[in-house]
mmCIF file of C-alpha atoms in Angstrom:
data_model
loop_
_atom_site.group_PDB
_atom_site.id
_atom_site.type_symbol
_atom_site.label_atom_id
_atom_site.label_comp_id
_atom_site.label_asym_id
_atom_site.label_seq_id
_atom_site.Cartn_x
_atom_site.Cartn_y
_atom_site.Cartn_z
ATOM 1 C CA UNK A 44 34.864 24.455 -111.656
ATOM 2 C CA UNK A 45 31.933 26.679 -113.056
ATOM 3 C CA UNK A 46 29.036 25.466 -113.113
ATOM 4 C CA UNK A 47 27.496 26.293 -116.221
ATOM 5 C CA UNK A 48 30.417 23.978 -117.286
ATOM 6 C CA UNK A 49 27.613 20.964 -115.907
ATOM 7 C CA UNK A 50 25.014 19.181 -117.598
ATOM 8 C CA UNK A 51 25.686 16.085 -117.771
ATOM 9 C CA UNK A 52 24.633 13.839 -114.581
ATOM 10 C CA UNK A 53 25.271 10.167 -114.375
ATOM 11 C CA UNK A 54 23.746 8.533 -111.686
ATOM 12 C CA UNK A 55 24.005 5.080 -110.360
ATOM 13 C CA UNK A 56 22.126 4.272 -107.128
ATOM 14 C CA UNK A 57 20.228 0.750 -106.736
ATOM 15 C CA UNK A 58 17.091 1.942 -104.461
ATOM 16 C CA UNK A 59 14.104 2.663 -107.270
ATOM 17 C CA UNK A 60 13.307 5.367 -105.386
ATOM 18 C CA UNK A 61 15.960 7.190 -105.249
ATOM 19 C CA UNK A 62 16.305 7.050 -108.554
ATOM 20 C CA UNK A 63 13.354 8.854 -109.310
ATOM 21 C CA UNK A 64 13.459 11.374 -107.205
ATOM 22 C CA UNK A 65 17.984 12.742 -107.420
ATOM 23 C CA UNK A 66 16.313 12.304 -110.378
ATOM 24 C CA UNK A 67 13.202 14.302 -111.294
ATOM 25 C CA UNK A 68 14.951 17.024 -108.325
ATOM 26 C CA UNK A 69 17.770 17.161 -110.725
ATOM 27 C CA UNK A 70 16.066 17.207 -113.876
ATOM 28 C CA UNK A 71 13.214 19.570 -112.595
ATOM 29 C CA UNK A 72 15.330 22.212 -109.508
ATOM 30 C CA UNK A 73 18.752 22.355 -111.171
ATOM 31 C CA UNK A 74 18.597 20.912 -115.172
ATOM 32 C CA UNK A 75 20.326 18.851 -115.156
ATOM 33 C CA UNK A 76 20.042 15.985 -118.122
ATOM 34 C CA UNK A 77 20.547 12.756 -116.375
ATOM 35 C CA UNK A 78 20.946 9.471 -116.742
ATOM 36 C CA UNK A 79 20.575 6.419 -113.753
ATOM 37 C CA UNK A 80 21.948 3.340 -114.057
ATOM 38 C CA UNK A 81 21.610 0.469 -110.661
ATOM 39 C CA UNK A 82 24.517 -0.937 -110.426
ATOM 40 C CA UNK A 83 28.395 -0.396 -111.066
ATOM 41 C CA UNK A 84 28.684 -2.484 -113.995
ATOM 42 C CA UNK A 85 26.060 -0.680 -115.787
ATOM 43 C CA UNK A 86 27.788 2.536 -115.225
ATOM 44 C CA UNK A 87 30.347 1.479 -116.395
ATOM 45 C CA UNK A 88 29.042 1.011 -119.588
ATOM 46 C CA UNK A 89 27.275 4.556 -119.905
ATOM 47 C CA UNK A 90 29.294 6.426 -118.450
ATOM 48 C CA UNK A 91 31.337 5.648 -122.110
ATOM 49 C CA UNK A 92 27.697 6.147 -123.586
ATOM 50 C CA UNK A 93 27.178 8.812 -122.289
ATOM 51 C CA UNK A 94 29.878 11.046 -121.205
ATOM 52 C CA UNK A 95 28.625 12.576 -118.227
ATOM 53 C CA UNK A 96 30.504 16.154 -116.789
ATOM 54 C CA UNK A 97 29.705 14.524 -112.774
ATOM 55 C CA UNK A 98 28.988 10.844 -111.618
ATOM 56 C CA UNK A 99 26.858 10.905 -108.237
ATOM 57 C CA UNK A 100 27.761 7.608 -106.475
ATOM 58 C CA UNK A 101 25.806 5.383 -104.149
ATOM 59 C CA UNK A 102 28.115 2.937 -102.270
ATOM 60 C CA UNK A 103 25.994 0.428 -101.842
ATOM 61 C CA UNK A 104 25.450 -1.504 -105.626
ATOM 62 C CA UNK A 105 24.297 -4.743 -106.076
ATOM 63 C CA UNK A 106 27.499 -5.533 -108.040
ATOM 64 C CA UNK A 107 30.513 -3.813 -106.900
ATOM 65 C CA UNK A 108 30.477 -1.180 -104.416
ATOM 66 C CA UNK A 109 30.606 2.117 -105.386
ATOM 67 C CA UNK A 110 34.338 2.543 -104.381
ATOM 68 C CA UNK A 111 35.617 -0.255 -106.153
ATOM 69 C CA UNK A 112 32.867 0.786 -109.063
ATOM 70 C CA UNK A 113 35.350 4.764 -108.715
ATOM 71 C CA UNK A 114 38.553 2.314 -109.047
ATOM 72 C CA UNK A 115 37.117 1.279 -112.041
ATOM 73 C CA UNK A 116 36.398 3.863 -113.923
ATOM 74 C CA UNK A 117 39.360 5.737 -112.826
ATOM 75 C CA UNK A 118 40.297 3.007 -115.607
ATOM 76 C CA UNK A 119 39.012 3.906 -118.511
ATOM 77 C CA UNK A 120 40.501 7.031 -120.812
ATOM 78 C CA UNK A 121 36.690 8.571 -121.547
ATOM 79 C CA UNK A 122 35.606 8.293 -117.466
ATOM 80 C CA UNK A 123 38.814 9.015 -115.456
ATOM 81 C CA UNK A 124 39.343 12.416 -115.468
ATOM 82 C CA UNK A 125 35.123 12.782 -114.177
ATOM 83 C CA UNK A 126 34.182 14.220 -111.202
ATOM 84 C CA UNK A 127 33.142 11.499 -109.352
ATOM 85 C CA UNK A 128 30.213 12.300 -106.147
ATOM 86 C CA UNK A 129 29.108 9.682 -104.054
ATOM 87 C CA UNK A 130 25.417 9.840 -102.176
ATOM 88 C CA UNK A 131 25.705 7.333 -99.367
ATOM 89 C CA UNK A 132 24.382 7.132 -96.063
ATOM 90 C CA UNK A 133 27.582 5.665 -94.712
ATOM 91 C CA UNK A 134 29.459 9.118 -94.371
ATOM 92 C CA UNK A 135 31.348 8.086 -90.288
ATOM 93 C CA UNK A 136 35.218 9.698 -90.036
ATOM 94 C CA UNK A 137 36.912 6.973 -91.003
ATOM 95 C CA UNK A 138 34.277 5.964 -94.299
ATOM 96 C CA UNK A 139 34.690 9.722 -95.441
ATOM 97 C CA UNK A 140 38.756 9.836 -95.472
ATOM 98 C CA UNK A 141 38.037 6.782 -97.582
ATOM 99 C CA UNK A 142 36.057 8.224 -99.792
ATOM 100 C CA UNK A 143 38.767 11.002 -100.348
ATOM 101 C CA UNK A 144 41.319 8.200 -100.689
ATOM 102 C CA UNK A 145 39.985 7.195 -103.420
ATOM 103 C CA UNK A 146 39.967 10.514 -105.302
ATOM 104 C CA UNK A 147 35.966 11.373 -105.131
ATOM 105 C CA UNK A 148 34.928 15.299 -105.683
ATOM 106 C CA UNK A 149 32.588 15.584 -103.033
ATOM 107 C CA UNK A 150 30.493 13.427 -100.568
ATOM 108 C CA UNK A 151 26.494 14.131 -100.548
ATOM 109 C CA UNK A 152 24.555 12.469 -96.981
ATOM 110 C CA UNK A 153 21.603 10.322 -97.473
ATOM 111 C CA UNK A 154 18.795 10.515 -96.684
ATOM 112 C CA UNK A 155 18.869 14.103 -99.070
ATOM 113 C CA UNK A 156 16.159 17.387 -98.991
ATOM 114 C CA UNK A 157 14.824 16.376 -102.619
ATOM 115 C CA UNK A 158 14.494 20.176 -103.155
ATOM 116 C CA UNK A 159 17.931 20.831 -101.932
ATOM 117 C CA UNK A 160 19.705 18.489 -104.092
ATOM 118 C CA UNK A 161 20.701 20.627 -107.344
ATOM 119 C CA UNK A 162 21.719 23.103 -105.250
ATOM 120 C CA UNK A 163 23.949 20.846 -102.453
ATOM 121 C CA UNK A 164 25.587 19.966 -106.057
ATOM 122 C CA UNK A 165 26.293 22.954 -107.458
ATOM 123 C CA UNK A 166 27.665 23.946 -104.241
ATOM 124 C CA UNK A 167 29.835 20.736 -104.310
ATOM 125 C CA UNK A 168 31.261 21.608 -108.681
ATOM 126 C CA UNK A 169 31.872 24.817 -107.173
ATOM 127 C CA UNK A 170 34.638 23.080 -105.199
ATOM 128 C CA UNK A 171 36.188 21.593 -106.897
ATOM 129 C CA UNK B 201 -9.468 -15.469 -141.812
ATOM 130 C CA UNK B 202 -7.453 -15.129 -138.754
ATOM 131 C CA UNK B 203 -7.125 -11.173 -137.733
ATOM 132 C CA UNK B 204 -3.878 -10.473 -136.509
ATOM 133 C CA UNK B 205 -2.640 -10.993 -132.639
ATOM 134 C CA UNK B 206 -1.494 -7.001 -131.858
ATOM 135 C CA UNK B 207 1.817 -6.761 -130.409
ATOM 136 C CA UNK B 208 2.341 -3.925 -127.196
ATOM 137 C CA UNK B 209 5.432 -3.146 -125.605
ATOM 138 C CA UNK B 210 4.648 -2.532 -121.839
ATOM 139 C CA UNK B 211 7.305 -0.242 -120.053
ATOM 140 C CA UNK B 212 6.119 0.690 -116.133
ATOM 141 C CA UNK B 213 9.069 -0.123 -113.298
ATOM 142 C CA UNK B 214 5.690 -0.423 -110.674
ATOM 143 C CA UNK B 215 6.322 -4.040 -111.481
ATOM 144 C CA UNK B 216 2.740 -4.228 -109.903
ATOM 145 C CA UNK B 217 0.803 -1.894 -112.198
ATOM 146 C CA UNK B 218 2.494 -3.679 -115.460
ATOM 147 C CA UNK B 219 1.382 -6.459 -114.274
ATOM 148 C CA UNK B 220 -2.632 -5.424 -114.917
ATOM 149 C CA UNK B 221 -1.339 -3.423 -117.781
ATOM 150 C CA UNK B 222 -0.277 -6.227 -119.426
ATOM 151 C CA UNK B 223 -3.617 -8.554 -117.711
ATOM 152 C CA UNK B 224 -5.777 -6.117 -119.454
ATOM 153 C CA UNK B 225 -5.141 -6.182 -122.483
ATOM 154 C CA UNK B 226 -4.605 -9.786 -122.811
ATOM 155 C CA UNK B 227 -8.195 -9.497 -121.470
ATOM 156 C CA UNK B 228 -8.939 -8.319 -125.143
ATOM 157 C CA UNK B 229 -6.363 -9.671 -127.435
ATOM 158 C CA UNK B 230 -3.383 -8.387 -127.479
ATOM 159 C CA UNK B 231 -0.279 -10.130 -126.288
ATOM 160 C CA UNK B 232 1.653 -7.951 -123.770
ATOM 161 C CA UNK B 233 4.930 -8.122 -123.154
ATOM 162 C CA UNK B 234 5.979 -6.198 -120.107
ATOM 163 C CA UNK B 235 9.686 -4.633 -118.739
ATOM 164 C CA UNK B 236 10.336 -3.289 -116.227
ATOM 165 C CA UNK B 237 12.862 -0.619 -117.061
ATOM 166 C CA UNK B 238 14.616 1.295 -119.989
ATOM 167 C CA UNK B 239 17.106 0.102 -121.256
ATOM 168 C CA UNK B 240 14.951 -4.534 -121.353
ATOM 169 C CA UNK B 241 12.211 -1.687 -122.787
ATOM 170 C CA UNK B 242 13.936 -0.588 -125.835
ATOM 171 C CA UNK B 243 16.118 -3.620 -126.351
ATOM 172 C CA UNK B 244 12.649 -5.828 -126.165
ATOM 173 C CA UNK B 245 11.552 -3.293 -128.788
ATOM 174 C CA UNK B 246 14.050 -3.718 -131.275
ATOM 175 C CA UNK B 247 12.911 -7.702 -130.592
ATOM 176 C CA UNK B 248 9.224 -7.461 -131.502
ATOM 177 C CA UNK B 249 9.176 -4.464 -133.111
ATOM 178 C CA UNK B 250 5.297 -4.612 -130.860
ATOM 179 C CA UNK B 251 2.206 -2.746 -132.704
ATOM 180 C CA UNK B 252 2.540 -0.233 -130.120
ATOM 181 C CA UNK B 253 5.176 1.154 -126.797
ATOM 182 C CA UNK B 254 3.006 1.668 -123.640
ATOM 183 C CA UNK B 255 6.009 2.899 -121.216
ATOM 184 C CA UNK B 256 6.079 5.500 -118.136
ATOM 185 C CA UNK B 257 8.409 8.103 -118.250
ATOM 186 C CA UNK B 258 10.097 7.991 -115.535
ATOM 187 C CA UNK B 259 12.282 4.156 -115.895
ATOM 188 C CA UNK B 260 15.661 3.427 -114.757
ATOM 189 C CA UNK B 261 18.584 2.605 -116.702
ATOM 190 C CA UNK B 262 16.870 4.723 -120.253
ATOM 191 C CA UNK B 263 15.162 7.503 -119.413
ATOM 192 C CA UNK B 264 10.745 7.429 -121.954
ATOM 193 C CA UNK B 265 11.479 9.995 -123.382
ATOM 194 C CA UNK B 266 15.802 8.565 -124.567
ATOM 195 C CA UNK B 267 13.487 5.080 -126.096
ATOM 196 C CA UNK B 268 11.568 7.993 -127.424
ATOM 197 C CA UNK B 269 14.139 9.778 -129.210
ATOM 198 C CA UNK B 270 15.445 5.851 -130.158
ATOM 199 C CA UNK B 271 12.434 4.548 -131.484
ATOM 200 C CA UNK B 272 11.998 7.202 -133.414
ATOM 201 C CA UNK B 273 15.289 7.761 -135.268
ATOM 202 C CA UNK B 274 14.692 4.181 -135.921
ATOM 203 C CA UNK B 275 14.279 3.427 -139.843
ATOM 204 C CA UNK B 276 12.405 0.119 -138.825
ATOM 205 C CA UNK B 277 10.653 1.809 -135.115
ATOM 206 C CA UNK B 278 9.304 5.356 -136.074
ATOM 207 C CA UNK B 279 5.938 3.886 -136.992
ATOM 208 C CA UNK B 280 5.260 2.010 -133.744
ATOM 209 C CA UNK B 281 3.315 3.777 -131.983
ATOM 210 C CA UNK B 282 4.238 5.769 -128.355
ATOM 211 C CA UNK B 283 1.651 6.626 -125.851
ATOM 212 C CA UNK B 284 2.705 7.573 -122.336
ATOM 213 C CA UNK B 285 2.325 7.726 -119.374
ATOM 214 C CA UNK B 286 2.771 9.167 -116.088
ATOM 215 C CA UNK B 287 2.147 10.230 -112.998
ATOM 216 C CA UNK B 288 5.149 13.430 -112.567
ATOM 217 C CA UNK B 289 5.577 14.611 -116.170
ATOM 218 C CA UNK B 290 2.783 16.741 -116.796
ATOM 219 C CA UNK B 291 3.358 20.672 -117.307
ATOM 220 C CA UNK B 292 3.313 22.172 -120.353
ATOM 221 C CA UNK B 293 6.917 22.146 -120.661
ATOM 222 C CA UNK B 294 6.827 17.997 -121.105
ATOM 223 C CA UNK B 295 3.503 18.281 -123.192
ATOM 224 C CA UNK B 296 5.491 19.579 -125.287
ATOM 225 C CA UNK B 297 8.755 17.720 -124.971
ATOM 226 C CA UNK B 298 6.523 14.642 -125.252
ATOM 227 C CA UNK B 299 5.039 16.143 -129.126
ATOM 228 C CA UNK B 300 8.813 16.732 -130.317
ATOM 229 C CA UNK B 301 10.060 13.648 -130.061
ATOM 230 C CA UNK B 302 7.210 12.340 -131.335
ATOM 231 C CA UNK B 303 4.805 10.836 -128.436
ATOM 232 C CA UNK B 304 0.789 9.803 -129.952
ATOM 233 C CA UNK B 305 -1.175 10.366 -126.840
ATOM 234 C CA UNK B 306 -0.525 11.222 -122.725
ATOM 235 C CA UNK B 307 -1.561 9.548 -120.339
ATOM 236 C CA UNK B 308 -1.959 10.898 -116.876
ATOM 237 C CA UNK B 309 -1.468 7.886 -113.778
ATOM 238 C CA UNK B 310 -4.049 7.053 -111.588
ATOM 239 C CA UNK B 311 -4.991 5.192 -115.313
ATOM 240 C CA UNK B 312 -8.456 5.052 -116.218
ATOM 241 C CA UNK B 313 -8.633 1.750 -118.282
ATOM 242 C CA UNK B 314 -10.769 2.266 -121.117
ATOM 243 C CA UNK B 315 -9.749 5.264 -121.904
ATOM 244 C CA UNK B 316 -6.050 3.944 -122.983
ATOM 245 C CA UNK B 317 -7.597 0.092 -124.373
ATOM 246 C CA UNK B 318 -10.146 2.803 -126.551
ATOM 247 C CA UNK B 319 -7.226 4.531 -127.243
ATOM 248 C CA UNK B 320 -4.669 1.298 -128.170
ATOM 249 C CA UNK B 321 -7.894 0.169 -130.064
ATOM 250 C CA UNK B 322 -8.147 3.008 -131.623
ATOM 251 C CA UNK B 323 -4.154 3.309 -133.046
ATOM 252 C CA UNK B 324 -3.404 -1.004 -133.088
ATOM 253 C CA UNK B 325 -6.555 -0.369 -135.829
ATOM 254 C CA UNK B 326 -5.476 -0.851 -139.879
ATOM 255 C CA UNK B 327 -7.866 0.950 -140.999
ATOM 256 C CA UNK B 328 -7.224 4.466 -141.267
ATOM 257 C CA UNK B 329 -7.603 7.384 -137.991
ATOM 258 C CA UNK B 330 -10.047 9.944 -138.654
ATOM 259 C CA UNK B 331 -10.371 12.622 -136.097
ATOM 260 C CA UNK B 332 -12.696 13.258 -134.542
ATOM 261 C CA UNK B 333 -14.754 16.992 -134.565
ATOM 262 C CA UNK B 334 -12.120 19.771 -132.886
ATOM 263 C CA UNK B 335 -15.321 19.662 -130.674
ATOM 264 C CA UNK B 336 -16.445 15.965 -130.371
ATOM 265 C CA UNK B 337 -17.240 15.550 -126.356
ATOM 266 C CA UNK B 338 -16.535 11.887 -127.602
ATOM 267 C CA UNK B 339 -12.443 12.019 -126.028
ATOM 268 C CA UNK B 340 -9.909 15.368 -124.568
ATOM 269 C CA UNK B 341 -7.506 14.808 -127.769
ATOM 270 C CA UNK B 342 -3.824 13.834 -126.204
ATOM 271 C CA UNK B 343 -2.651 17.006 -124.346
ATOM 272 C CA UNK B 344 -5.478 19.047 -122.852
ATOM 273 C CA UNK B 345 -5.806 18.321 -119.538
ATOM 274 C CA UNK B 346 -1.993 20.032 -118.490
ATOM 275 C CA UNK B 347 -2.019 22.941 -116.972
ATOM 276 C CA UNK B 348 -0.453 25.961 -118.626
ATOM 277 C CA UNK B 349 3.736 26.781 -118.781
ATOM 278 C CA UNK B 350 4.372 27.881 -115.042
ATOM 279 C CA UNK B 351 4.902 32.094 -115.530
ATOM 280 C CA UNK B 352 7.278 32.546 -112.237
ATOM 281 C CA UNK B 353 10.244 30.905 -110.096
ATOM 282 C CA UNK B 354 7.163 30.045 -107.479
ATOM 283 C CA UNK B 355 4.585 28.195 -109.513
ATOM 284 C CA UNK B 356 7.496 25.814 -111.187
ATOM 285 C CA UNK B 357 8.499 25.014 -108.114
ATOM 286 C CA UNK B 358 4.589 24.026 -106.859
ATOM 287 C CA UNK B 359 4.680 21.680 -110.247
ATOM 288 C CA UNK B 360 7.616 21.046 -109.257
ATOM 289 C CA UNK B 361 6.800 20.003 -105.348
ATOM 290 C CA UNK B 362 2.705 18.139 -107.102
ATOM 291 C CA UNK B 363 5.176 16.460 -108.459
ATOM 292 C CA UNK B 364 7.349 15.580 -105.275
ATOM 293 C CA UNK B 365 3.787 14.384 -103.496
ATOM 294 C CA UNK B 366 2.858 11.781 -105.643
ATOM 295 C CA UNK B 367 6.778 10.483 -105.516
ATOM 296 C CA UNK B 368 5.713 10.267 -101.990
ATOM 297 C CA UNK B 369 2.780 9.430 -102.441
ATOM 298 C CA UNK B 370 3.918 6.415 -104.462
ATOM 299 C CA UNK B 371 6.188 5.379 -101.959
ATOM 300 C CA UNK B 372 4.102 5.444 -99.084
ATOM 301 C CA UNK B 373 2.337 2.309 -100.806
ATOM 302 C CA UNK B 374 5.090 0.139 -100.921
ATOM 303 C CA UNK B 375 6.900 0.595 -97.921
ATOM 304 C CA UNK B 376 4.251 -1.907 -96.711
ATOM 305 C CA UNK B 377 5.780 -4.418 -98.178
ATOM 306 C CA UNK B 378 9.458 -3.814 -97.909
ATOM 307 C CA UNK B 379 8.307 -3.652 -93.839
ATOM 308 C CA UNK B 380 6.743 -7.072 -93.898
ATOM 309 C CA UNK B 381 9.360 -8.528 -95.694
ATOM 310 C CA UNK B 382 11.979 -7.627 -93.707
ATOM 311 C CA UNK B 383 9.821 -8.869 -90.786
ATOM 312 C CA UNK B 384 9.702 -12.232 -92.307
ATOM 313 C CA UNK B 385 13.755 -12.143 -92.755
ATOM 314 C CA UNK B 386 13.641 -11.685 -89.445
ATOM 315 C CA UNK B 387 11.233 -14.910 -88.397
ATOM 316 C CA UNK B 388 13.787 -16.538 -90.557
ATOM 317 C CA UNK B 389 16.091 -15.517 -89.343
ATOM 318 C CA UNK B 390 15.668 -17.339 -85.678
ATOM 319 C CA UNK B 391 14.358 -20.191 -86.253
ATOM 320 C CA UNK B 392 17.334 -20.859 -88.723
ATOM 321 C CA UNK B 393 21.386 -21.071 -88.473
ATOM 322 C CA UNK B 394 23.997 -19.716 -90.481
ATOM 323 C CA UNK B 395 22.415 -16.590 -90.992
ATOM 324 C CA UNK B 396 25.342 -14.457 -91.479
ATOM 325 C CA UNK B 397 23.167 -13.770 -95.208
ATOM 326 C CA UNK B 398 19.849 -12.953 -94.382
ATOM 327 C CA UNK B 399 21.170 -10.964 -91.507
ATOM 328 C CA UNK B 400 23.763 -8.829 -94.613
ATOM 329 C CA UNK B 401 20.751 -8.356 -96.261
ATOM 330 C CA UNK B 402 18.411 -7.659 -93.598
ATOM 331 C CA UNK B 403 20.692 -4.532 -92.905
ATOM 332 C CA UNK B 404 20.769 -3.981 -95.846
ATOM 333 C CA UNK B 405 17.479 -3.511 -96.104
ATOM 334 C CA UNK B 406 17.193 -0.959 -92.614
ATOM 335 C CA UNK B 407 20.219 1.248 -94.699
ATOM 336 C CA UNK B 408 17.550 1.600 -97.911
ATOM 337 C CA UNK B 409 14.839 2.951 -95.669
ATOM 338 C CA UNK B 410 18.177 4.752 -94.076
ATOM 339 C CA UNK B 411 18.356 6.547 -97.772
ATOM 340 C CA UNK B 412 14.813 6.556 -98.445
ATOM 341 C CA UNK B 413 13.060 6.931 -95.713
ATOM 342 C CA UNK B 414 13.350 11.563 -94.704
ATOM 343 C CA UNK B 415 14.641 12.087 -98.314
ATOM 344 C CA UNK B 416 10.131 11.100 -98.891
ATOM 345 C CA UNK B 417 9.042 12.573 -96.044
ATOM 346 C CA UNK B 418 8.758 10.202 -93.086
ATOM 347 C CA UNK B 419 11.945 11.102 -90.954
ATOM 348 C CA UNK B 420 10.834 8.549 -87.915
ATOM 349 C CA UNK B 421 11.463 5.417 -90.418
ATOM 350 C CA UNK B 422 14.356 6.238 -91.169
ATOM 351 C CA UNK B 423 15.799 7.248 -87.222
ATOM 352 C CA UNK B 424 14.676 3.509 -86.247
ATOM 353 C CA UNK B 425 16.628 2.061 -89.718
ATOM 354 C CA UNK B 426 19.130 3.502 -87.973
ATOM 355 C CA UNK B 427 19.196 2.220 -84.778
ATOM 356 C CA UNK B 428 18.425 -1.276 -86.667
ATOM 357 C CA UNK B 429 21.567 -0.774 -88.864
ATOM 358 C CA UNK B 430 23.298 -0.654 -85.981
ATOM 359 C CA UNK B 431 21.703 -3.326 -84.204
ATOM 360 C CA UNK B 432 22.440 -5.757 -87.323
ATOM 361 C CA UNK B 433 26.169 -4.673 -87.337
ATOM 362 C CA UNK B 434 26.509 -5.673 -83.950
ATOM 363 C CA UNK B 435 25.423 -9.034 -84.645
ATOM 364 C CA UNK B 436 27.283 -9.912 -87.682
ATOM 365 C CA UNK B 437 30.264 -9.056 -86.315
ATOM 366 C CA UNK B 438 29.515 -10.694 -83.205
ATOM 367 C CA UNK B 439 27.626 -13.826 -83.093
ATOM 368 C CA UNK B 440 24.544 -15.873 -81.810
ATOM 369 C CA UNK B 441 24.982 -13.904 -78.699
ATOM 370 C CA UNK B 442 24.905 -10.432 -79.561
ATOM 371 C CA UNK B 443 21.656 -11.873 -81.597
ATOM 372 C CA UNK B 444 19.978 -13.513 -78.713
ATOM 373 C CA UNK B 445 21.577 -10.216 -76.458
ATOM 374 C CA UNK B 446 19.525 -7.920 -79.295
ATOM 375 C CA UNK B 447 16.378 -9.976 -80.713
ATOM 376 C CA UNK B 448 13.710 -7.511 -78.280
ATOM 377 C CA UNK B 449 15.944 -3.744 -79.782
ATOM 378 C CA UNK B 450 15.238 -5.473 -82.264
ATOM 379 C CA UNK B 451 11.790 -6.806 -82.646
ATOM 380 C CA UNK B 452 11.041 -3.422 -81.136
ATOM 381 C CA UNK B 453 12.195 -1.498 -83.725
ATOM 382 C CA UNK B 454 9.979 -3.892 -86.359
ATOM 383 C CA UNK B 455 7.178 -3.092 -85.108
ATOM 384 C CA UNK B 456 8.002 0.601 -84.697
ATOM 385 C CA UNK B 457 8.301 0.403 -88.519
ATOM 386 C CA UNK B 458 5.480 -1.988 -89.183
ATOM 387 C CA UNK B 459 3.309 0.833 -86.570
ATOM 388 C CA UNK B 460 4.443 3.971 -87.904
ATOM 389 C CA UNK B 461 1.500 5.354 -89.518
ATOM 390 C CA UNK B 462 2.558 5.294 -92.690
ATOM 391 C CA UNK B 463 3.029 1.524 -92.922
ATOM 392 C CA UNK B 464 -0.240 1.086 -91.759
ATOM 393 C CA UNK B 465 -2.417 3.245 -94.226
ATOM 394 C CA UNK B 466 -0.267 3.483 -96.661
ATOM 395 C CA UNK B 467 -1.132 6.995 -97.544
ATOM 396 C CA UNK B 468 0.810 9.830 -97.505
ATOM 397 C CA UNK B 469 -0.092 11.682 -94.179
ATOM 398 C CA UNK B 470 2.003 14.748 -94.403
ATOM 399 C CA UNK B 471 3.155 17.407 -96.916
ATOM 400 C CA UNK B 472 6.563 16.279 -97.802
ATOM 401 C CA UNK B 473 7.929 19.346 -95.466
ATOM 402 C CA UNK B 474 9.747 21.290 -98.046
#
């Protein structure tokens, strides 16, 4: 997909430190508009208000995990087609395969480099 | 006649700082309400209709700029003075955005509490505000401290690096408390039975360090946390005997975390590798 179509990102991660650094990186270097939330349930509410172009989703979340959140997002008409990238330290071959089977469009590994995060996002977006 | 007590809503996700500001304002006869994220902040603003809003910009859930916008669009809230405080949004572009959104005053962290109080007193005063002469030396204008906008891509990246280092510093300052919490949890586990939930919690805390350590420039934190998570996975799957067998390894890894220079000093010790 053309990166010019990527403007708004919903970031779902419950770690406040990572929220801040990821947001700074995506906004300042990537030029994206970023909204942050800290749980799967909050993501389901925010996605209908914010209507992001992309959702970046942590796997370990306090309520529903990232995979459950993705399944629930796909039930919402407003979110069913929004690409989702997982952002996670859980990247074994089995886990990666699971993310793909669930329909994730990309995977960003934690820990990430804050100066490279937005470039990674753009590269993955262009591969969709 | 009793003077009305002025109400301030403070939105600050750094708990210690938020409570410090709250306490400081209450000592100076304000009623101060502290919330820790943007969504609850907006809710509290609408409930309380305070005399002033004091907030960080980089907030969980709803960004400070989005709160500014919501407040200035609401006829019931538009009159409320807005002070933003920030460690990272300090460039001329950020200042312009803040001005555009109706922010009344912009203060950099670390805070000058006396200057902040003076500004809050002025913005919540019932007296008409008389602006000082432009050449007055009594206080700086809200945006005077900002650098001019970067002229080159290189300058823009230099600014971002500076902002990232400040976030790194914040992370470093909070790390000792996180490691201490993990050690206390581990101590409880060793002296208790039925530890599944505690072990799961310790594993989750390790997992978070994996994700954050290297991101903030501390590779050894991630490396030790990765090993710790692996061992905890085994203990959780295999049970008490594995816990006994792996006790020394867990002790050692927690020691490595505790003795890491950034944890022992809580300070940024090296420039973030960028």
